[in-house]
Short mmCIF file of C-alpha atoms in Angstrom, two decimals:
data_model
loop_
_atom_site.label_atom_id
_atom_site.label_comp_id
_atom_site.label_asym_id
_atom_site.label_seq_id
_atom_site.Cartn_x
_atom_site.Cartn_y
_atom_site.Cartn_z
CA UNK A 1 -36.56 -13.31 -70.25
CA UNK A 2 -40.20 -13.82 -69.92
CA UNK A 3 -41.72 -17.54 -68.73
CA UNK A 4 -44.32 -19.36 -70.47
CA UNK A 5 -45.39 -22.97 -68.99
CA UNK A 6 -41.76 -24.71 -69.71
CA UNK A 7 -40.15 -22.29 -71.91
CA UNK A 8 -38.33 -18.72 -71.61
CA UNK A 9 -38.26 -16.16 -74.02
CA UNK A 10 -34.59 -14.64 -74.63
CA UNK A 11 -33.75 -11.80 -76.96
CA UNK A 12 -32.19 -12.77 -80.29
CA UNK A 13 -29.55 -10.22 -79.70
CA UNK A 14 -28.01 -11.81 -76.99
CA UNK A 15 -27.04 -14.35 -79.82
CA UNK A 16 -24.61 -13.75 -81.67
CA UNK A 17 -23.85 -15.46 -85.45
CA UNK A 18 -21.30 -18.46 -85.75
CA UNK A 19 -21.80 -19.23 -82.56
CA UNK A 20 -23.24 -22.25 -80.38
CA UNK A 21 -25.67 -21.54 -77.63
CA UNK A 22 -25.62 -24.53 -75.94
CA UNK A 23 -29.36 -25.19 -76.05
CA UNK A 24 -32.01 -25.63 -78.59
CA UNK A 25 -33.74 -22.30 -79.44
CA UNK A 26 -37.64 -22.47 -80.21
CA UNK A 27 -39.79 -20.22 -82.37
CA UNK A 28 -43.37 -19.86 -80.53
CA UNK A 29 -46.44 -20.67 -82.45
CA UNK A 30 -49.91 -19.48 -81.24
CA UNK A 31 -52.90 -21.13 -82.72
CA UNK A 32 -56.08 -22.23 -82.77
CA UNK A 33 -56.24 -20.76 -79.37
CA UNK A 34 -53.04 -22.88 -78.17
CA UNK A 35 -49.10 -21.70 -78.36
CA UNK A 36 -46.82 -24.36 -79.71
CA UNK A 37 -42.75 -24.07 -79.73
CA UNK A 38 -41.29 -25.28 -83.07
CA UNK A 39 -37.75 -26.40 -82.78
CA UNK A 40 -35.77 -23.53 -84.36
CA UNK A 41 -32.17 -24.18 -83.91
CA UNK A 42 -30.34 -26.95 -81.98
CA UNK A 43 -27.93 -25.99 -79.31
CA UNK A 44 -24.92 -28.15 -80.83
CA UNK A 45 -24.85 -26.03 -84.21
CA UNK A 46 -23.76 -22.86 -84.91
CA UNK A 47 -26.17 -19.75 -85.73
CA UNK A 48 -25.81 -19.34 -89.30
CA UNK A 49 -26.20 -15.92 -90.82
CA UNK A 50 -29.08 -16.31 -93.10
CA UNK A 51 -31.39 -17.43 -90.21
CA UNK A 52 -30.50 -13.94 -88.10
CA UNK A 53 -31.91 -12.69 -91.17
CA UNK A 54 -34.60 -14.44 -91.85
CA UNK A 55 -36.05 -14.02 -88.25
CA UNK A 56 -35.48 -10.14 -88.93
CA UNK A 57 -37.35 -10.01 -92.20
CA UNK A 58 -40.03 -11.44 -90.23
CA UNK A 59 -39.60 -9.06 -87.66
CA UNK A 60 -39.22 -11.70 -85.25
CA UNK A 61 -36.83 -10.34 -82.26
CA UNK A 62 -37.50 -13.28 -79.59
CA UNK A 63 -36.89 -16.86 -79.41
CA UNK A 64 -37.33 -19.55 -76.74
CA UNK A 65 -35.06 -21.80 -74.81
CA UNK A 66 -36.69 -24.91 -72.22
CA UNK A 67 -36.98 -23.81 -68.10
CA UNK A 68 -34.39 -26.75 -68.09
CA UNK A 69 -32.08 -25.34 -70.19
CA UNK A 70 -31.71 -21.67 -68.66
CA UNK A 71 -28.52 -22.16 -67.19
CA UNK A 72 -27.06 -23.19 -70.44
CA UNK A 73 -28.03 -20.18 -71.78
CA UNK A 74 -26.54 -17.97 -68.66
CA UNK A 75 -23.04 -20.16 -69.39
CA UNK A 76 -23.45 -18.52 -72.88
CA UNK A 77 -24.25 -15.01 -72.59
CA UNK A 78 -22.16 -14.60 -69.75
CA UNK A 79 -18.99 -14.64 -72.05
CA UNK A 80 -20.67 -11.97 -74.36
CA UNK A 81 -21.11 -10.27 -70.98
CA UNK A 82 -19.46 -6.85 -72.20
CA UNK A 83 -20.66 -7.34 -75.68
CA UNK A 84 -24.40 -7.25 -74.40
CA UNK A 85 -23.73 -4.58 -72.25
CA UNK A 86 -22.82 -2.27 -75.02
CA UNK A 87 -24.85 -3.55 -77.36
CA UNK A 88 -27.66 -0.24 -78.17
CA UNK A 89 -29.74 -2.11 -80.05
CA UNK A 90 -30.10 -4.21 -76.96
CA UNK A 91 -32.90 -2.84 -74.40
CA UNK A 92 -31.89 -1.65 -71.24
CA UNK A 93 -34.49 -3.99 -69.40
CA UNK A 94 -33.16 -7.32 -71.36
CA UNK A 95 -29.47 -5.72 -69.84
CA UNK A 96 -30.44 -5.82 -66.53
CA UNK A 97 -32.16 -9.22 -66.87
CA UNK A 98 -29.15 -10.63 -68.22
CA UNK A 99 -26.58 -8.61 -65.72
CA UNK A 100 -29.22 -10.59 -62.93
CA UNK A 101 -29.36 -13.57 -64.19
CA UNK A 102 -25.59 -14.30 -65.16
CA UNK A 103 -25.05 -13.07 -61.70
CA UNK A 104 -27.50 -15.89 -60.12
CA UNK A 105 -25.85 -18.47 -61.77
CA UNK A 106 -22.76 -17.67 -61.33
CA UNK A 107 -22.81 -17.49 -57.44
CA UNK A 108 -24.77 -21.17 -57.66
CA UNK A 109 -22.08 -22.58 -58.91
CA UNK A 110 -19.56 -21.18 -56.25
CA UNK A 111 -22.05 -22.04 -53.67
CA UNK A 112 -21.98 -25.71 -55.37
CA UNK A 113 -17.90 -25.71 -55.46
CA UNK A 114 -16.95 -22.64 -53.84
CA UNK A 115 -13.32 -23.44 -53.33
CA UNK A 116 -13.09 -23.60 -57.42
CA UNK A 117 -10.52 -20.83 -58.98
CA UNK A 118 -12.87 -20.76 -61.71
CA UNK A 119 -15.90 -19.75 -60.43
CA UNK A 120 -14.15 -16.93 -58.59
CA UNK A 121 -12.50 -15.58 -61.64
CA UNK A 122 -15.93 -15.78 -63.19
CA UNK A 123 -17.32 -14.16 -60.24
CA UNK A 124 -14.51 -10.82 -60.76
CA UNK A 125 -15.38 -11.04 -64.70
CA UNK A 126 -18.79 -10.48 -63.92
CA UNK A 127 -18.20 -8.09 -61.27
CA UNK A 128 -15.86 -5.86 -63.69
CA UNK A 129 -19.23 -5.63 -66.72
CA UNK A 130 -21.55 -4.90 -63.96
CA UNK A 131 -19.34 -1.79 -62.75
CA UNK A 132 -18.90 -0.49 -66.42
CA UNK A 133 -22.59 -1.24 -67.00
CA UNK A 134 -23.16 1.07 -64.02
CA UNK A 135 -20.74 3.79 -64.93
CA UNK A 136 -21.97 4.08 -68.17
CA UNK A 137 -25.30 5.57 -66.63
CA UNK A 138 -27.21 3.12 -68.29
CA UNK A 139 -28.02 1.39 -65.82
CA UNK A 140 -30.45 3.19 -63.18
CA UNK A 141 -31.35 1.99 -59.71
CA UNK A 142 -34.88 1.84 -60.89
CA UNK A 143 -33.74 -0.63 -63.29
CA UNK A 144 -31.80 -2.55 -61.39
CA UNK A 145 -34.54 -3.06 -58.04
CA UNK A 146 -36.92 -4.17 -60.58
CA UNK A 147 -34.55 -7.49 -60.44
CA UNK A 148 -33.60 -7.70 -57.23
CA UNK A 149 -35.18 -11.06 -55.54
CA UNK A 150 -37.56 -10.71 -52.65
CA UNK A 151 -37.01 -14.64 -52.07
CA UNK A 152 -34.66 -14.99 -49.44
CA UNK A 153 -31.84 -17.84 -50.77
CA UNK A 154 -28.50 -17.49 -50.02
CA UNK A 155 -27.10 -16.71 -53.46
CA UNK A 156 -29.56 -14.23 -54.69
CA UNK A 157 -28.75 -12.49 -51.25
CA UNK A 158 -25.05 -12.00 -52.46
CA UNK A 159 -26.11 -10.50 -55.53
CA UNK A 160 -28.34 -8.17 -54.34
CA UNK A 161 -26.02 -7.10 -51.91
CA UNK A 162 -23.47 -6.62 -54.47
CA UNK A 163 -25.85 -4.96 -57.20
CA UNK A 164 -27.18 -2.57 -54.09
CA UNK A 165 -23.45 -1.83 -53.65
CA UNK A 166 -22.11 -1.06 -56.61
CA UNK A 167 -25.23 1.01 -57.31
CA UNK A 168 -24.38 2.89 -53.69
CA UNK A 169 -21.23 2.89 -53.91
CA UNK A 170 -21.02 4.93 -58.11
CA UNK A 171 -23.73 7.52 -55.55
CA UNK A 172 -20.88 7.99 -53.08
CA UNK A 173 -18.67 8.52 -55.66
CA UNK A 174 -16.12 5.53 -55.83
CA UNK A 175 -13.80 5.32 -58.84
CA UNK A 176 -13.54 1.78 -61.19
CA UNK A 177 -10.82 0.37 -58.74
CA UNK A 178 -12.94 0.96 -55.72
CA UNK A 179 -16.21 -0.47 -57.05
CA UNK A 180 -14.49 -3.42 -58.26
CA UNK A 181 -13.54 -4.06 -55.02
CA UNK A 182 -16.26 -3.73 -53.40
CA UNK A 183 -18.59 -5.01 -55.38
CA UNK A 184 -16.27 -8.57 -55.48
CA UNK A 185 -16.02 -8.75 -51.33
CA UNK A 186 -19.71 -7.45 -51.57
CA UNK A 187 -20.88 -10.91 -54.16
CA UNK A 188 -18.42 -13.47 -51.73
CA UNK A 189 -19.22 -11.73 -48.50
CA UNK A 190 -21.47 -15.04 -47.34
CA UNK A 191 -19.08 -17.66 -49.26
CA UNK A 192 -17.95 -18.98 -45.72
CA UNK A 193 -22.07 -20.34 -45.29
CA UNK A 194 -20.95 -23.15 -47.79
CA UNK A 195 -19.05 -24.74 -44.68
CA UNK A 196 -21.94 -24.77 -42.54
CA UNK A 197 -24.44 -27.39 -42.30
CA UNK A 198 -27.44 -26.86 -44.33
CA UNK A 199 -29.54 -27.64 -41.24
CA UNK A 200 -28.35 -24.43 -39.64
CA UNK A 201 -28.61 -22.34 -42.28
CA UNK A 202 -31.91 -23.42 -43.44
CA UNK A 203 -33.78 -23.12 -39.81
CA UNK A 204 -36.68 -21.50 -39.81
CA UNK A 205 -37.37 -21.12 -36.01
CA UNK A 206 -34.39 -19.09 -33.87
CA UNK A 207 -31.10 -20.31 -33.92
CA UNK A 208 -29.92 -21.19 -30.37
CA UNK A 209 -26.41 -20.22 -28.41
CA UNK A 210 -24.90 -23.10 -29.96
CA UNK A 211 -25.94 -22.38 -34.01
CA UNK A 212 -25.74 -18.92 -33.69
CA UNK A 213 -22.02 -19.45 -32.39
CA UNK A 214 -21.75 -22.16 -35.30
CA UNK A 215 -22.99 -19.62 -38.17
CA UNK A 216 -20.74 -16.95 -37.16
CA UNK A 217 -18.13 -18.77 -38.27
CA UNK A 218 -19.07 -17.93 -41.83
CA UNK A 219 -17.41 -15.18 -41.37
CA UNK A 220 -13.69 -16.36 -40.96
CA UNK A 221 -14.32 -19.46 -43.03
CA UNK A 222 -14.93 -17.14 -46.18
CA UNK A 223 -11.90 -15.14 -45.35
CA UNK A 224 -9.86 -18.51 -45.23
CA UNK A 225 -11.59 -19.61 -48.41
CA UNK A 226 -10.58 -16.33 -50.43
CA UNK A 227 -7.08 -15.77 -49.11
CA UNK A 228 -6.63 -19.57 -50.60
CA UNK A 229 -7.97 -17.94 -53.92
CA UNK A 230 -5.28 -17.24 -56.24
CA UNK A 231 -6.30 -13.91 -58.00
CA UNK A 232 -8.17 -12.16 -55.03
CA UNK A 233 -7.41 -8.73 -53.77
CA UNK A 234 -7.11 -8.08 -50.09
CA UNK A 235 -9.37 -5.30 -49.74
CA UNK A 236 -12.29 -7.71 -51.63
CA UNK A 237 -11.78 -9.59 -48.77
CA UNK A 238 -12.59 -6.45 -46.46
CA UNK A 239 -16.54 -6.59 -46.94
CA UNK A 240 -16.59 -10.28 -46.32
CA UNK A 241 -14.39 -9.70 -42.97
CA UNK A 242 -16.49 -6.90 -41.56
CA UNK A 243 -20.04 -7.34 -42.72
CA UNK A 244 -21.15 -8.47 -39.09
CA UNK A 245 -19.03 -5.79 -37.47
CA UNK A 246 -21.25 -3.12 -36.01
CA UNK A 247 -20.00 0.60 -35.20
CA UNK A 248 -20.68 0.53 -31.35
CA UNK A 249 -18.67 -2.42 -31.22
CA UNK A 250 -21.08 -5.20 -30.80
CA UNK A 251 -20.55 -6.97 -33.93
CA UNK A 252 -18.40 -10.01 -35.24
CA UNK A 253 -15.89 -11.87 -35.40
CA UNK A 254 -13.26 -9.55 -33.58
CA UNK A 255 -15.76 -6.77 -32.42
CA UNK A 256 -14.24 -3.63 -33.67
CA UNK A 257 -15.51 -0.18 -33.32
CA UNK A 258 -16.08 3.14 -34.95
CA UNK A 259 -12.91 4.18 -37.35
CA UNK A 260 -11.58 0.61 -36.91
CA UNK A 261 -14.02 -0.51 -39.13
CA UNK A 262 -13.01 -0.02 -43.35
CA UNK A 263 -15.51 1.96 -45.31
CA UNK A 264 -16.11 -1.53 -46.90
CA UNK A 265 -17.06 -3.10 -43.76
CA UNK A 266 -19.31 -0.38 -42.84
CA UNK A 267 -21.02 0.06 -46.40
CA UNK A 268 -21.38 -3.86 -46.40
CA UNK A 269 -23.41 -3.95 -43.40
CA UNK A 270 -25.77 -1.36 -43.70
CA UNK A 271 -26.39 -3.21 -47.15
CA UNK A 272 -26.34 -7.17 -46.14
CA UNK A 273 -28.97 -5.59 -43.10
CA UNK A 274 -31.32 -3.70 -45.66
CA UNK A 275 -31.40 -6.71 -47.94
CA UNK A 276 -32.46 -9.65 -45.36
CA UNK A 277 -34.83 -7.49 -44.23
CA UNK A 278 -36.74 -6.45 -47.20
CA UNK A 279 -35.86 -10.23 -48.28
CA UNK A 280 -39.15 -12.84 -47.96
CA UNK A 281 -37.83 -15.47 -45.60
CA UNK A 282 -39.65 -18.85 -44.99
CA UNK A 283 -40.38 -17.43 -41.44
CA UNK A 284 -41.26 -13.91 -41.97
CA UNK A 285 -42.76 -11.40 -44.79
CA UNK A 286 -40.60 -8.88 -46.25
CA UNK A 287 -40.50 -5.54 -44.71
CA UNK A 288 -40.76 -2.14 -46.62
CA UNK A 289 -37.90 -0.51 -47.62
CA UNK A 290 -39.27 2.19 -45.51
CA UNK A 291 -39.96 0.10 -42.40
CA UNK A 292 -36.70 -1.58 -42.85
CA UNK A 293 -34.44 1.74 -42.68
CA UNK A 294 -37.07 2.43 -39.15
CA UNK A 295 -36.17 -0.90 -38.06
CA UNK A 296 -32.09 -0.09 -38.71
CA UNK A 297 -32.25 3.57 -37.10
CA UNK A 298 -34.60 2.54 -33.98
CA UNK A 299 -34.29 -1.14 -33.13
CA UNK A 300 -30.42 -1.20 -34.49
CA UNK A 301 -29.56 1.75 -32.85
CA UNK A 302 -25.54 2.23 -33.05
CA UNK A 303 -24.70 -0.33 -35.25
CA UNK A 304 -24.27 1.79 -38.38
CA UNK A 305 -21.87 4.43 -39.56
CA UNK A 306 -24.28 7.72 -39.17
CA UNK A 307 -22.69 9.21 -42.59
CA UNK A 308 -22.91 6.41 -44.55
CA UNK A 309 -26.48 5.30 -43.07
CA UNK A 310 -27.87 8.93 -43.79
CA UNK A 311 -26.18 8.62 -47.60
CA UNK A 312 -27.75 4.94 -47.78
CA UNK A 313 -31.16 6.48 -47.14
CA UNK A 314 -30.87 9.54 -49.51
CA UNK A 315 -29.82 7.16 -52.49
CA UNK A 316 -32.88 4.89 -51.92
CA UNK A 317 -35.06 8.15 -52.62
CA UNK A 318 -32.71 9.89 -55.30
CA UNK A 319 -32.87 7.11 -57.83
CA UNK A 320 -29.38 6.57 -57.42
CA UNK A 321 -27.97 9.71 -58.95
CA UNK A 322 -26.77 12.24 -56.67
CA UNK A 323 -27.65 15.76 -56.83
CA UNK A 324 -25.32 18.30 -58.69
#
């Protein structure tokens, strides 16, 4: 999806015929110098046949939606997730775009209502294409950064956290069942910052004793929020439990150390770490991925898992695949 003024270009194979997008599509006209969008198809009727093929004769492969209306068009192509993701005739960089952006919205709408069944299931569903996407090796971790946000907000944090660690966790090796896990504790892990005030969480200077206390909290607040979650499974629940734990002990909420800590907990704080600091926050510039791992091994000193930190930094160099 590219951005022009007040209009987006999506693919026209992420519609599909007899359906209803959900908002008006828009050929683009460019004359006299000027580009013009000509109303193509409204969003309440179906996609007829005859216009897919008319736009092909013309070898016309794009159509526009409004800025205003991109979240419509998320709603829509996230239920032809899988479809799109298996779709060849489909580019791999449209793929991604639409993996990212589905992703986005989804986790605004569970930071808007995060207590909502629905948004959680959506949350798995998504979750479960991403992993296939993944394991289907056509979906590289070149591909994949090139989406990543490098504007700290709370919600694109949780999905790059959770694309990094699906990505990380198909290097280490992890099976369907395990990435699905992860990668669903790894997209809620910060669900419990919904119940703090926005004041907090939004502070650009340094917390004090008293907000620092109040945003760990986020912690148990998410667990309490997913074990309430009909449809959850309890090692999802691991990664938002342990992200703050740290292997010498020093972390929270119950401090634990070493082998005490899951392999989720561990993987999901080397990962939530990397992120926020390669993130642009309001307050400070986003670091290098190379000064951020010297930042985690020097000034972090004992708060990772050696193994998985040293495997961490090898996939950021290997592209993601491992070597034979």
């Amino acid at each position: 999806m590219n951005t022009s003024d007040d209009y987006i270009s999506v693919s026209l194979e992420t519609i599909r015929v007899g359906t209803t997008v959900g908002c008006d599509l828009y050929l683009q006209n460019c004359v006299d110098g000027g580009t013009k969008y000509i109303l193509y198809c409204s969003g309440t009727n179906a996609i007829k046949p005859d216009k897919i093929e008319e736009l092909l004769r013309n070898r016309i492969k794009i159509l526009f939606i409004r800025k205003k209306d991109e979240k419509a068009y998320l709603k829509y192509v996230e239920l032809r997730l899988k479809h799109i993701i298996n779709d060849d005739k489909i580019h791999i960089n449209e793929k991604v775009q639409v993996v990212y952006g589905v992703a986005k919205n989804i986790m605004l709408d569970i930071f808007e209502d995060p207590r909502s069944g629905e948004q959680v299931e959506r949350s798995e569903g998504w979750v479960s294409n991403a992993v296939e996407f993944i394991l289907s090796n056509k979906a590289s971790l070149p591909n994949m950064m090139s989406m990543i946000s490098y504007d700290y907000y709370t919600y694109t944090h949780s999905v790059n956290v959770s694309v990094l660690g699906l990505l990380f966790s198909k290097y280490l090796g992890f099976k369907y069942e395990e990435m699905h896990a992860i990668g669903t504790g790894l997209l809620l892990h910060d669900i419990g910052k919904t119940q703090i005030e926005s004041a907090i969480i939004n502070k650009k200077e340094r917390l004090n004793e008293k907000e620092f206390a109040a945003i760990k909290m986020h912690v148990e607040f998410g667990v309490n929020i997913l074990m309430q979650t009909r449809g959850i499974d309890s090692t999802s629940i691991i990664p938002v439990m342990q992200h703050h734990e740290k292997q010498n002990g020093k972390g929270y909420p119950k401090g634990l150390k070493g082998n005490d800590i899951h392999k989720y907990g561990k993987i999901a704080s080397i990962i939530d770490v990397y992120d926020a600091l390669t993130t642009r926050r309001s307050y400070a510039d986003a670091r290098s991925p190379f000064s951020a791992l010297q930042i985690m091994q020097d000034e972090m000193k004992g708060s990772f898992d050696d193994n998985f930190f040293r495997d961490f930094i090898l996939f950021l160099g290997s592209q993601g695949e491992k070597e034979p």
